[in-house]
Short mmCIF file of the C-alpha atoms (twelve columns), coordinates in Angstrom:
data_MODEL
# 
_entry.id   MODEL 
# 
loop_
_atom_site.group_PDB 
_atom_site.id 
_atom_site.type_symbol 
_atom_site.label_atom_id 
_atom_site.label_alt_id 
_atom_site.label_comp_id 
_atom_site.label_asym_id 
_atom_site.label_seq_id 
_atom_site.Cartn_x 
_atom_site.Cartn_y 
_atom_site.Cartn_z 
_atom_site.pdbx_PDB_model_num 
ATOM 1   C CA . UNK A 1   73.443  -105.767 39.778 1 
ATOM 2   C CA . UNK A 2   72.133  -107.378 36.627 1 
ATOM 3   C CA . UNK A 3   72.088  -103.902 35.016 1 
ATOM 4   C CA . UNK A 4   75.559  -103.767 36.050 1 
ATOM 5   C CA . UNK A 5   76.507  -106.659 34.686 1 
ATOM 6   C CA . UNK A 6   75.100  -106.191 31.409 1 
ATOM 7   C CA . UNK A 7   77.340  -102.586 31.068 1 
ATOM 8   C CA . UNK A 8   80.295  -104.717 32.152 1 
ATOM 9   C CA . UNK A 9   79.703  -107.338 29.288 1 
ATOM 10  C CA . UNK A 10  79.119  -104.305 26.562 1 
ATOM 11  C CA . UNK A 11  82.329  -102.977 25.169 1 
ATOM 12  C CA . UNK A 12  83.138  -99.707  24.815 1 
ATOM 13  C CA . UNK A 13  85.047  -97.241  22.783 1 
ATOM 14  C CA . UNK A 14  87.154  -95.736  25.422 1 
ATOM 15  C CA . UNK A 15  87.881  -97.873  28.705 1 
ATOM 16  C CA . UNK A 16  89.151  -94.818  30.269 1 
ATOM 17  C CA . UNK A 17  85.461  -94.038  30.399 1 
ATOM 18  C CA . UNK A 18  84.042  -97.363  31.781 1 
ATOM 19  C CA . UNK A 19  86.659  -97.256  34.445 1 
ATOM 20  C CA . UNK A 20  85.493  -94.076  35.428 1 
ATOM 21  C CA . UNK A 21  81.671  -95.096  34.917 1 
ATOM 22  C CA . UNK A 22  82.664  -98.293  37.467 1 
ATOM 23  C CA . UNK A 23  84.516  -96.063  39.662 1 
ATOM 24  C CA . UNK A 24  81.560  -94.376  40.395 1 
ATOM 25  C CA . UNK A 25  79.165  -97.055  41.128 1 
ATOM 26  C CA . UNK A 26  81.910  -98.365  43.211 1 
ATOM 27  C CA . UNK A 27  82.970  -95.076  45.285 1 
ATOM 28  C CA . UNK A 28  79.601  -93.141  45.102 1 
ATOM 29  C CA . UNK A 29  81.909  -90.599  44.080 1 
ATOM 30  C CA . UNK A 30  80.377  -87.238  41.747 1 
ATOM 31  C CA . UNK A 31  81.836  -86.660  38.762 1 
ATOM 32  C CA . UNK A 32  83.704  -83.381  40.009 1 
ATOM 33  C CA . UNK A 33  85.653  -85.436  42.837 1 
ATOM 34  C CA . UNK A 34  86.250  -88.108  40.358 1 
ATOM 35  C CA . UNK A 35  87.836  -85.854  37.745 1 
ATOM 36  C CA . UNK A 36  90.330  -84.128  40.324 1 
ATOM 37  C CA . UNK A 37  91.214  -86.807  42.552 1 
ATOM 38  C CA . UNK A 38  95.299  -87.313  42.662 1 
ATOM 39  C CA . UNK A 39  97.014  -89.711  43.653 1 
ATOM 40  C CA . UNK A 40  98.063  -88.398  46.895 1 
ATOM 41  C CA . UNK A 41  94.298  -88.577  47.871 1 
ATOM 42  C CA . UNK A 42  94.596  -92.799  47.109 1 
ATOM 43  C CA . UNK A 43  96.407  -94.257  49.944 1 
ATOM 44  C CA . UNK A 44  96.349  -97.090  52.231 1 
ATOM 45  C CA . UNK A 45  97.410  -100.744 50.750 1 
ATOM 46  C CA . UNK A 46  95.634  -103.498 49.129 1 
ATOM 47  C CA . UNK A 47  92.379  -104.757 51.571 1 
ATOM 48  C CA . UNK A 48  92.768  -101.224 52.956 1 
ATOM 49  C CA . UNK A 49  92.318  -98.606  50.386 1 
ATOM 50  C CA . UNK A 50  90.667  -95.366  50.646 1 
ATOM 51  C CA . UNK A 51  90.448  -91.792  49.266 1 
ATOM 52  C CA . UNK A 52  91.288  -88.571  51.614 1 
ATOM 53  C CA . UNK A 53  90.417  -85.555  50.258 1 
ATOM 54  C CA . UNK A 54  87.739  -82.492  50.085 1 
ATOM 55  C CA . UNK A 55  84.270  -82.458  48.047 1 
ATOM 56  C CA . UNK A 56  84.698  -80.088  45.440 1 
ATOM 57  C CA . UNK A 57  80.961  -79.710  45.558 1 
ATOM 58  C CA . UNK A 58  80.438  -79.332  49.425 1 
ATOM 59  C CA . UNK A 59  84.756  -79.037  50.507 1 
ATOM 60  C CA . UNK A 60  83.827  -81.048  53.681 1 
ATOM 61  C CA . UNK A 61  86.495  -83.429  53.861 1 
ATOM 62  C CA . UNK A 62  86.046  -87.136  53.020 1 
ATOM 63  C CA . UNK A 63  87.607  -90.595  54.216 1 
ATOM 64  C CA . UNK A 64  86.060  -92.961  51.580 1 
ATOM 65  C CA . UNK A 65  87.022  -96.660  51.542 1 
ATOM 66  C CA . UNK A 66  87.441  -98.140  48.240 1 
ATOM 67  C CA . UNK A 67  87.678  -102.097 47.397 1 
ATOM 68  C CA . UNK A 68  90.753  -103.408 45.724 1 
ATOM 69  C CA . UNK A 69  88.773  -103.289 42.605 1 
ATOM 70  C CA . UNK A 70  88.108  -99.522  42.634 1 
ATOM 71  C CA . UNK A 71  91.454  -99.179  43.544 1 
ATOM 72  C CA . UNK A 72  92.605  -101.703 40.279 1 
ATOM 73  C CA . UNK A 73  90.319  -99.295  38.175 1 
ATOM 74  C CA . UNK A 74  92.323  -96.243  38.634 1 
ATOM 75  C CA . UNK A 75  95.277  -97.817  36.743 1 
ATOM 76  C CA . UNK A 76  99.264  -97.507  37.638 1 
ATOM 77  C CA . UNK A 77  99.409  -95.234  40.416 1 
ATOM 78  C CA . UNK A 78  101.361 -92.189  38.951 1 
ATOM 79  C CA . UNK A 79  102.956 -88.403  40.320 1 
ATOM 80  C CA . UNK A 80  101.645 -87.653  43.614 1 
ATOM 81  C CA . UNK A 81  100.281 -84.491  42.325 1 
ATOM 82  C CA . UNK A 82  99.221  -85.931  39.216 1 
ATOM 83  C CA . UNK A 83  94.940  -86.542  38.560 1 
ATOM 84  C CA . UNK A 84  94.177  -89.797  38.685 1 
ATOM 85  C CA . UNK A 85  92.135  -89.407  35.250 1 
ATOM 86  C CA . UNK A 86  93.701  -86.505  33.592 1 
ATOM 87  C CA . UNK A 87  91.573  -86.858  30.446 1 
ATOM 88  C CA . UNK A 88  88.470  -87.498  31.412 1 
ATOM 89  C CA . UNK A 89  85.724  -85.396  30.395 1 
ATOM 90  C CA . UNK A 90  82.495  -84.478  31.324 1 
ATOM 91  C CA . UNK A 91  80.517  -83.825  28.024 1 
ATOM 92  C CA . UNK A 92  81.980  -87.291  26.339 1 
ATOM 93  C CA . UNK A 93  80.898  -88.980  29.980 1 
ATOM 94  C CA . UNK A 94  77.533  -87.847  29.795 1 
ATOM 95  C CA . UNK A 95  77.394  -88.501  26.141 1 
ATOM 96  C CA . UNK A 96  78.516  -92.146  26.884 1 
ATOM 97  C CA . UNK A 97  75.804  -92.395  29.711 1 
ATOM 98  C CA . UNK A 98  73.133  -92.159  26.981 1 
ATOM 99  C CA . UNK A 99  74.660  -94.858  24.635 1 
ATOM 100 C CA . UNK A 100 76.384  -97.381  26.516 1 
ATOM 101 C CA . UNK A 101 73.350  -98.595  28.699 1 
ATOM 102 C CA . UNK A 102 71.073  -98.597  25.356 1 
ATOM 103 C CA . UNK A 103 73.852  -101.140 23.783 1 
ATOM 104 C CA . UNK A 104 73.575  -102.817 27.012 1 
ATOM 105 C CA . UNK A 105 69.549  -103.193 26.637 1 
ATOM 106 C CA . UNK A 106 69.644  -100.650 29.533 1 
ATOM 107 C CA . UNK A 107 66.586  -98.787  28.581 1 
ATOM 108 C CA . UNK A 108 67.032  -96.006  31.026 1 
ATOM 109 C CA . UNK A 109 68.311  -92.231  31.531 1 
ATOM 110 C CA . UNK A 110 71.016  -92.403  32.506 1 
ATOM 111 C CA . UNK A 111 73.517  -89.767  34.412 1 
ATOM 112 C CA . UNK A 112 75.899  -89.298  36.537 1 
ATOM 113 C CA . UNK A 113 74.319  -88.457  39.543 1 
ATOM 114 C CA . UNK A 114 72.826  -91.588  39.042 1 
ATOM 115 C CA . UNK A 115 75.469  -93.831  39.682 1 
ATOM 116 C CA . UNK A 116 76.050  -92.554  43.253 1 
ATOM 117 C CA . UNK A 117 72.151  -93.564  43.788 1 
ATOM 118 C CA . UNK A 118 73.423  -97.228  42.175 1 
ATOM 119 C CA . UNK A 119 76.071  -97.100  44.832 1 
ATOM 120 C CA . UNK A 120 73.692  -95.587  47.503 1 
ATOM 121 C CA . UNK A 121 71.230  -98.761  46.777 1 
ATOM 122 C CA . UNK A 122 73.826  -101.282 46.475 1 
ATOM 123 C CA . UNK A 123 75.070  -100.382 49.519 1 
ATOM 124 C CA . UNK A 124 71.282  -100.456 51.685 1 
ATOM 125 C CA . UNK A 125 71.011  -103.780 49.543 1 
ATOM 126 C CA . UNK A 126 73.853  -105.399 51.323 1 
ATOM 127 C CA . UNK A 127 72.872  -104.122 54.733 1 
ATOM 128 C CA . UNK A 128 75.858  -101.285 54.715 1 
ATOM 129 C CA . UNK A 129 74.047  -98.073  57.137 1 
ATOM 130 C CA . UNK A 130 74.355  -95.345  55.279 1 
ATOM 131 C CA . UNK A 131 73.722  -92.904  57.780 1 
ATOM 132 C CA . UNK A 132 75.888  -93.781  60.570 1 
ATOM 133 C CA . UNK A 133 76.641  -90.127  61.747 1 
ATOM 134 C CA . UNK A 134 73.255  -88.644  61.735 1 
ATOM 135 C CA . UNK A 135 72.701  -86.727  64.569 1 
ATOM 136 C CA . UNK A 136 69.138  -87.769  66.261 1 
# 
């Protein structure tokens, strides 16, 4: 969380970037399912958001909860059809990765993958199961 904090408290040249860089930590989310989510995969209302839609990676489909503020992150919900990030790219992402945490005094590699472990921790921090449909 400090680590976190210290990325939200360094500016950046694009926020388009940093919202998607949140997003992540936030969602768990890979970069793939991040860069063609729509908006008719965002539903529900506030206190009750989540994302419905298939892994590009894996296509099993997915009913992710997301907090207001992932939701506030994704900006003015636009066309139905519409991705929710239509500019984002992976190359300037990944680029950003490796100078936004040093700014920060983050002195770590940093990548994408990685922020689903940041979620994937934060989550087992705060007591969350993240297994609850293994099969035993």
């Amino acid at each position: 969380m400090d680590e976190i904090r210290k990325l939200l408290e360094t500016p950046v040249k694009d926020d388009l970037y940093k919202k998607v860089v949140l997003l992540a930590i936030l969602t768990g989310l890979r970069f793939c399912d991040v860069k063609y989510l729509t908006w008719n995969q965002v539903r529900g209302e506030r206190d009750s958001y989540y994302l419905q839609f298939r892994q590009r990676k894996t296509y099993k489909p997915q009913h992710v909860y997301i907090s207001n503020q992932a939701f506030e992150l994704m900006g003015e919900r636009g066309n139905p059809e519409a991705t929710v990030f239509p500019k984002v790219n992976y190359n300037y992402t990944r680029d950003m990765l490796k100078t936004w945490p040093k700014q920060a005094g983050i002195n770590k590699h940093l990548t994408f993958s990685c922020l689903r472990h940041t979620y994937a921790t934060l989550q087992l921090d705060h007591g969350t199961d993240i297994l609850p449909y293994q099969n035993y």
